[in-house]
Amino acid sequence: MTPSFLSGLNDEQLEAVTLPQQSALILAGAGSGKTRVLTTRMAWLIQTGQVSPMSLLAVTFTNKAAKEMLTRLSAMLPINTRGMWVGTFHGLCNRMLRAHYREAGLPQLFQILDTQDQLALVKRLMKALHVDEERYPPRQAQWFIAAQKEEGKRADRVEPYDDFSRRMVEFYAEYDRQCQREGVVDFAELLLRSYELLARNEALREHYAGRFHHILVDEFQDTNRLQYRWLQLLAGQHNAIFAVGDDDQSIYGWRGASSANMQDLQRDFRIEKVIKLEQNYRSQGNILDAANALIGHNRRRLGKNLWTAESKGEPLRVFEAVTDFEEAAYVVDEVRSLRASGTPLSDIAVLYRSNAQSRVIEHALFTAGMPYRVYGGLRFFERQEIKHALAYLRLVANQEDDGALLRIINFPTRGIGNRSLEQLQGMAREAGMSLWAAACANTLSGKAASSIAAFVKLIETMRIATAGLPLPEVIEHVIEHSGLKGHYRNEKEGADRIENLDELINAAAVFVDERATRLPAEGAPPEEMDELTAFLAHAALEAGEHQAVAGADALQLMTVHSAKGLEFHAVFITGLEEGLFPHENSMTEADGVEEERRLMYVALTRARRRLYLILAQSRMLHGQTRYNVPSRFFQELPEALLTRVNHVRQAPIHARHPSPAYGARGAARPGAASPSAVPRDFPWRIGQAVTHVKFGAGVIVSAEGGGADARVQVNFRDSGLKWLMLEYAKLIAV
């Protein structure tokens, strides 16, 4: 009997779901139902008795996706999903390390550093080692360490190529030693430590390889090299990897993602056939035709062609504004019209390549009184008051956590200054002990000594008082007795922070309820990981997750990167100009322009019904006026799919911009004519698009002289800025 959950699948989806036990690569186009295929594959394997729920491992890139997968699976089958290994790479590695902390060389209650905690540790260690932070910036050291770990390299395996990298390698080694002393791990360490554990421990590797006969991976194009190698170890010689991904949506190369993993998977796991999911269930035909035409210009791709059973729909609307202010005004007008026709604001998105573009748009929305939300704002667990509360909780849970101690030892203020802290750190280094142990020994004198003693007593009192209490009561007690609430009550805008602290208690209560429905990590009895430690690990892992904001209907503003995985009735793609989208940094990078094209492909395929492509002839960015050439992506879209919704209003050259004597990137040209020096009857205008028989497409960015001496400066797309005498230039207006 055919399971009911297979009904409604198209032929390609059904083929993917019902594959025998073999590794497979599912090339899933945007809106092609990849999540349905993944979860239905899991249900089919369980329903047909090929595996038990505990013999599946599924990897996602967000906790939200993992929860959605389990929810869908529960709706398909009457099974208990507790204890199933479904989660993010970091979450699954955390689970493995908790179960095998001894073999991994970690303390039982190791803590996880989020990116801000890691940066604080880097700064603290640099200060202790007398590292010049101007010459070796802490953030650069943080990025260096993360990059090496994501390549699977410890400090002793990194080959320095100059004095700077040599110092970075030395610091990396010291950083690793400090983390080991404190019993803490950063995000990259979770994966690297887990990989090393499996690589060197054959018995453990065989145990997991014998358990997880089927490994399913979502968003495979976003995996980095270490993640791929981790999957290889888990798969062993006989297990099947079911990878779902889309190389055309590989847009995270800048953070280590490698779409080449898809080709390597085909080779390493002997995959003979790639199943392509090309039927799109999201967008209308014209949108898909445009996306297909655009991405077809990329050379390094596996290749697919999206199609839909729906109608062609509307053509894509192109609006060319004179300035970025006009661009914003147009967006406001169109959004107002869409709203009046019944489209909720929450189903409309304004996308931009760079965060810097949002200021003008936000100002226009604010002026118009239109509610909006910047997607991907400050996360709950990254807010100052929450970080302080978590630091208190971390120290209550683990007194060896130096980073937590340093964050709160003088917050709220206790009269423990930098001088006293330096002395305390010096004592700890000399004695080879933690800061907490040094604070307990406390050989300082005067007010600082008594203040440190009071702090030690406070933490000890809270630790004793909260022993055995339910997690929400532990957090409530710590928030009250730490002095945080009292501190924020005295702040001018402290009410919001106090509400957030109260919400942390609510978050703990929800966590306890959810944890009660899950089994602990394999091999770890319930008592081996207390609720507080588990919650702190949860908070660190959730710090990178977007927290949805409940409230009024609001227009969605976001970068194109943030839009991946989302969909909207109407989408505005703004700033479609050379140097902005595609970004100017991509021009000098290998695969740079192709990744920008993939990013544009992602932007196009977010829209279901209506899509706007907008550019501005000039815009203010970073305090400078830029005169722009239309994005090359316009030339890659079939003209038949576009409709021009405006005729550009060309203002006289002296009235278009306050400073036409500035070049395309805002740099003043010595000797350029002032606006008043340009004749009013000049035949060309600043910002006017032109073509030249030799140099191709460009835009006029400056002009001077008159009569036979008149000349213009043109920013050509392919050859940059050039001054041309009008008498001989033979420019053609576009």
mmCIF file of N, CA and C in Angstrom, residues 33-98:
data_model
loop_
_atom_site.group_PDB
_atom_site.id
_atom_site.type_symbol
_atom_site.label_atom_id
_atom_site.label_comp_id
_atom_site.label_asym_id
_atom_site.label_seq_id
_atom_site.Cartn_x
_atom_site.Cartn_y
_atom_site.Cartn_z
ATOM 1 N N GLY A 33 10.353 22.717 -3.477
ATOM 2 C CA GLY A 33 9.858 21.797 -2.456
ATOM 3 C C GLY A 33 10.924 20.929 -1.825
ATOM 4 N N LYS A 34 12.125 21.474 -1.620
ATOM 5 C CA LYS A 34 13.220 20.652 -1.098
ATOM 6 C C LYS A 34 12.962 20.190 0.330
ATOM 7 N N THR A 35 12.350 21.048 1.172
ATOM 8 C CA THR A 35 12.079 20.643 2.553
ATOM 9 C C THR A 35 11.082 19.494 2.580
ATOM 10 N N ARG A 36 10.094 19.558 1.693
ATOM 11 C CA ARG A 36 9.127 18.459 1.610
ATOM 12 C C ARG A 36 9.810 17.171 1.199
ATOM 13 N N VAL A 37 10.725 17.272 0.237
ATOM 14 C CA VAL A 37 11.437 16.078 -0.228
ATOM 15 C C VAL A 37 12.274 15.480 0.899
ATOM 16 N N LEU A 38 12.977 16.317 1.640
ATOM 17 C CA LEU A 38 13.818 15.828 2.736
ATOM 18 C C LEU A 38 12.998 15.108 3.798
ATOM 19 N N THR A 39 11.935 15.757 4.269
ATOM 20 C CA THR A 39 11.143 15.168 5.342
ATOM 21 C C THR A 39 10.371 13.936 4.853
ATOM 22 N N THR A 40 9.898 13.976 3.608
ATOM 23 C CA THR A 40 9.184 12.825 3.077
ATOM 24 C C THR A 40 10.147 11.648 2.881
ATOM 25 N N ARG A 41 11.382 11.937 2.502
ATOM 26 C CA ARG A 41 12.405 10.884 2.403
ATOM 27 C C ARG A 41 12.598 10.218 3.768
ATOM 28 N N MET A 42 12.686 11.023 4.819
ATOM 29 C CA MET A 42 12.839 10.473 6.164
ATOM 30 C C MET A 42 11.635 9.600 6.531
ATOM 31 N N ALA A 43 10.435 10.112 6.258
ATOM 32 C CA ALA A 43 9.219 9.362 6.585
ATOM 33 C C ALA A 43 9.167 8.045 5.809
ATOM 34 N N TRP A 44 9.562 8.085 4.528
ATOM 35 C CA TRP A 44 9.523 6.883 3.699
ATOM 36 C C TRP A 44 10.506 5.827 4.201
ATOM 37 N N LEU A 45 11.706 6.251 4.582
ATOM 38 C CA LEU A 45 12.698 5.304 5.099
ATOM 39 C C LEU A 45 12.211 4.637 6.382
ATOM 40 N N ILE A 46 11.546 5.423 7.237
ATOM 41 C CA ILE A 46 11.036 4.874 8.494
ATOM 42 C C ILE A 46 9.819 3.989 8.241
ATOM 43 N N GLN A 47 8.887 4.477 7.429
ATOM 44 C CA GLN A 47 7.637 3.757 7.164
ATOM 45 C C GLN A 47 7.896 2.389 6.522
ATOM 46 N N THR A 48 8.885 2.329 5.636
ATOM 47 C CA THR A 48 9.170 1.073 4.941
ATOM 48 C C THR A 48 10.085 0.156 5.741
ATOM 49 N N GLY A 49 10.434 0.564 6.948
ATOM 50 C CA GLY A 49 11.224 -0.289 7.825
ATOM 51 C C GLY A 49 12.695 -0.356 7.491
ATOM 52 N N GLN A 50 13.194 0.536 6.653
ATOM 53 C CA GLN A 50 14.619 0.504 6.303
ATOM 54 C C GLN A 50 15.498 1.016 7.434
ATOM 55 N N VAL A 51 14.952 1.931 8.223
ATOM 56 C CA VAL A 51 15.693 2.472 9.371
ATOM 57 C C VAL A 51 14.712 2.749 10.498
ATOM 58 N N SER A 52 15.273 2.867 11.697
ATOM 59 C CA SER A 52 14.487 3.373 12.820
ATOM 60 C C SER A 52 14.723 4.878 12.901
ATOM 61 N N PRO A 53 13.855 5.621 13.577
ATOM 62 C CA PRO A 53 14.084 7.066 13.696
ATOM 63 C C PRO A 53 15.453 7.410 14.274
ATOM 64 N N MET A 54 15.996 6.525 15.146
ATOM 65 C CA MET A 54 17.280 6.811 15.775
ATOM 66 C C MET A 54 18.467 6.511 14.865
ATOM 67 N N SER A 55 18.206 5.892 13.733
ATOM 68 C CA SER A 55 19.298 5.564 12.809
ATOM 69 C C SER A 55 19.402 6.557 11.660
ATOM 70 N N LEU A 56 18.674 7.651 11.783
ATOM 71 C CA LEU A 56 18.768 8.744 10.813
ATOM 72 C C LEU A 56 19.555 9.894 11.426
ATOM 73 N N LEU A 57 20.322 10.571 10.590
ATOM 74 C CA LEU A 57 20.955 11.823 11.007
ATOM 75 C C LEU A 57 20.651 12.856 9.933
ATOM 76 N N ALA A 58 20.058 13.964 10.339
ATOM 77 C CA ALA A 58 19.716 15.021 9.380
ATOM 78 C C ALA A 58 20.345 16.326 9.824
ATOM 79 N N VAL A 59 21.030 16.990 8.896
ATOM 80 C CA VAL A 59 21.758 18.220 9.206
ATOM 81 C C VAL A 59 21.125 19.396 8.467
ATOM 82 N N THR A 60 20.845 20.444 9.198
ATOM 83 C CA THR A 60 20.309 21.673 8.625
ATOM 84 C C THR A 60 21.264 22.823 8.960
ATOM 85 N N PHE A 61 20.934 24.021 8.493
ATOM 86 C CA PHE A 61 21.795 25.169 8.792
ATOM 87 C C PHE A 61 21.185 26.124 9.810
ATOM 88 N N THR A 62 19.934 25.916 10.186
ATOM 89 C CA THR A 62 19.323 26.741 11.231
ATOM 90 C C THR A 62 18.493 25.846 12.139
ATOM 91 N N ASN A 63 18.379 26.250 13.384
ATOM 92 C CA ASN A 63 17.533 25.520 14.327
ATOM 93 C C ASN A 63 16.071 25.580 13.899
ATOM 94 N N LYS A 64 15.686 26.699 13.277
ATOM 95 C CA LYS A 64 14.310 26.831 12.799
ATOM 96 C C LYS A 64 13.993 25.753 11.768
ATOM 97 N N ALA A 65 14.922 25.510 10.845
ATOM 98 C CA ALA A 65 14.714 24.487 9.822
ATOM 99 C C ALA A 65 14.640 23.101 10.443
ATOM 100 N N ALA A 66 15.459 22.855 11.457
ATOM 101 C CA ALA A 66 15.437 21.550 12.125
ATOM 102 C C ALA A 66 14.097 21.317 12.811
ATOM 103 N N LYS A 67 13.577 22.346 13.481
ATOM 104 C CA LYS A 67 12.283 22.213 14.155
ATOM 105 C C LYS A 67 11.154 21.991 13.147
ATOM 106 N N GLU A 68 11.232 22.703 12.016
ATOM 107 C CA GLU A 68 10.212 22.528 10.984
ATOM 108 C C GLU A 68 10.250 21.105 10.430
ATOM 109 N N MET A 69 11.448 20.562 10.266
ATOM 110 C CA MET A 69 11.590 19.216 9.743
ATOM 111 C C MET A 69 10.944 18.194 10.683
ATOM 112 N N LEU A 70 11.202 18.338 11.981
ATOM 113 C CA LEU A 70 10.627 17.409 12.958
ATOM 114 C C LEU A 70 9.113 17.561 13.043
ATOM 115 N N THR A 71 8.633 18.799 12.928
ATOM 116 C CA THR A 71 7.185 19.031 12.963
ATOM 117 C C THR A 71 6.499 18.362 11.780
ATOM 118 N N ARG A 72 7.072 18.522 10.595
ATOM 119 C CA ARG A 72 6.496 17.893 9.403
ATOM 120 C C ARG A 72 6.545 16.370 9.505
ATOM 121 N N LEU A 73 7.643 15.842 10.039
ATOM 122 C CA LEU A 73 7.786 14.399 10.164
ATOM 123 C C LEU A 73 6.735 13.834 11.111
ATOM 124 N N SER A 74 6.494 14.531 12.222
ATOM 125 C CA SER A 74 5.485 14.091 13.187
ATOM 126 C C SER A 74 4.092 14.093 12.569
ATOM 127 N N ALA A 75 3.850 15.028 11.634
ATOM 128 C CA ALA A 75 2.541 15.093 10.985
ATOM 129 C C ALA A 75 2.355 13.949 9.987
ATOM 130 N N MET A 76 3.461 13.411 9.462
ATOM 131 C CA MET A 76 3.371 12.324 8.479
ATOM 132 C C MET A 76 3.240 10.954 9.141
ATOM 133 N N LEU A 77 3.948 10.774 10.253
ATOM 134 C CA LEU A 77 3.992 9.462 10.895
ATOM 135 C C LEU A 77 3.674 9.577 12.381
ATOM 136 N N PRO A 78 2.993 8.587 12.940
ATOM 137 C CA PRO A 78 2.723 8.597 14.382
ATOM 138 C C PRO A 78 3.925 8.082 15.169
ATOM 139 N N ILE A 79 5.035 8.828 15.109
ATOM 140 C CA ILE A 79 6.252 8.389 15.790
ATOM 141 C C ILE A 79 6.685 9.444 16.794
ATOM 142 N N ASN A 80 7.495 9.021 17.740
ATOM 143 C CA ASN A 80 8.073 9.923 18.725
ATOM 144 C C ASN A 80 9.423 10.393 18.195
ATOM 145 N N THR A 81 9.557 11.679 17.962
ATOM 146 C CA THR A 81 10.803 12.204 17.392
ATOM 147 C C THR A 81 11.841 12.548 18.456
ATOM 148 N N ARG A 82 11.521 12.252 19.721
ATOM 149 C CA ARG A 82 12.484 12.542 20.793
ATOM 150 C C ARG A 82 13.781 11.768 20.554
ATOM 151 N N GLY A 83 14.869 12.444 20.751
ATOM 152 C CA GLY A 83 16.165 11.793 20.638
ATOM 153 C C GLY A 83 16.692 11.654 19.231
ATOM 154 N N MET A 84 15.891 12.034 18.216
ATOM 155 C CA MET A 84 16.386 11.951 16.847
ATOM 156 C C MET A 84 17.523 12.953 16.643
ATOM 157 N N TRP A 85 18.498 12.554 15.848
ATOM 158 C CA TRP A 85 19.644 13.417 15.587
ATOM 159 C C TRP A 85 19.327 14.312 14.386
ATOM 160 N N VAL A 86 18.595 15.353 14.656
ATOM 161 C CA VAL A 86 18.222 16.331 13.641
ATOM 162 C C VAL A 86 18.603 17.703 14.173
ATOM 163 N N GLY A 87 19.469 18.416 13.473
ATOM 164 C CA GLY A 87 19.897 19.729 13.959
ATOM 165 C C GLY A 87 20.949 20.343 13.068
ATOM 166 N N THR A 88 21.525 21.446 13.542
ATOM 167 C CA THR A 88 22.590 22.126 12.809
ATOM 168 C C THR A 88 23.909 21.388 13.009
ATOM 169 N N PHE A 89 24.893 21.709 12.183
ATOM 170 C CA PHE A 89 26.225 21.128 12.363
ATOM 171 C C PHE A 89 26.732 21.395 13.784
ATOM 172 N N HIS A 90 26.612 22.646 14.217
ATOM 173 C CA HIS A 90 27.125 22.999 15.537
ATOM 174 C C HIS A 90 26.341 22.310 16.644
ATOM 175 N N GLY A 91 25.013 22.239 16.470
ATOM 176 C CA GLY A 91 24.194 21.598 17.487
ATOM 177 C C GLY A 91 24.488 20.113 17.614
ATOM 178 N N LEU A 92 24.656 19.423 16.490
ATOM 179 C CA LEU A 92 24.946 17.995 16.522
ATOM 180 C C LEU A 92 26.343 17.723 17.066
ATOM 181 N N CYS A 93 27.291 18.573 16.717
ATOM 182 C CA CYS A 93 28.648 18.408 17.252
ATOM 183 C C CYS A 93 28.663 18.656 18.756
ATOM 184 N N ASN A 94 27.917 19.644 19.206
ATOM 185 C CA ASN A 94 27.799 19.893 20.644
ATOM 186 C C ASN A 94 27.250 18.656 21.350
ATOM 187 N N ARG A 95 26.237 18.047 20.743
ATOM 188 C CA ARG A 95 25.624 16.850 21.329
ATOM 189 C C ARG A 95 26.632 15.707 21.412
ATOM 190 N N MET A 96 27.395 15.513 20.363
ATOM 191 C CA MET A 96 28.396 14.447 20.348
ATOM 192 C C MET A 96 29.475 14.685 21.397
ATOM 193 N N LEU A 97 29.933 15.935 21.498
ATOM 194 C CA LEU A 97 30.991 16.248 22.457
ATOM 195 C C LEU A 97 30.498 16.143 23.897
ATOM 196 N N ARG A 98 29.230 16.469 24.147
ATOM 197 C CA ARG A 98 28.677 16.304 25.493
ATOM 198 C C ARG A 98 28.678 14.833 25.889
#
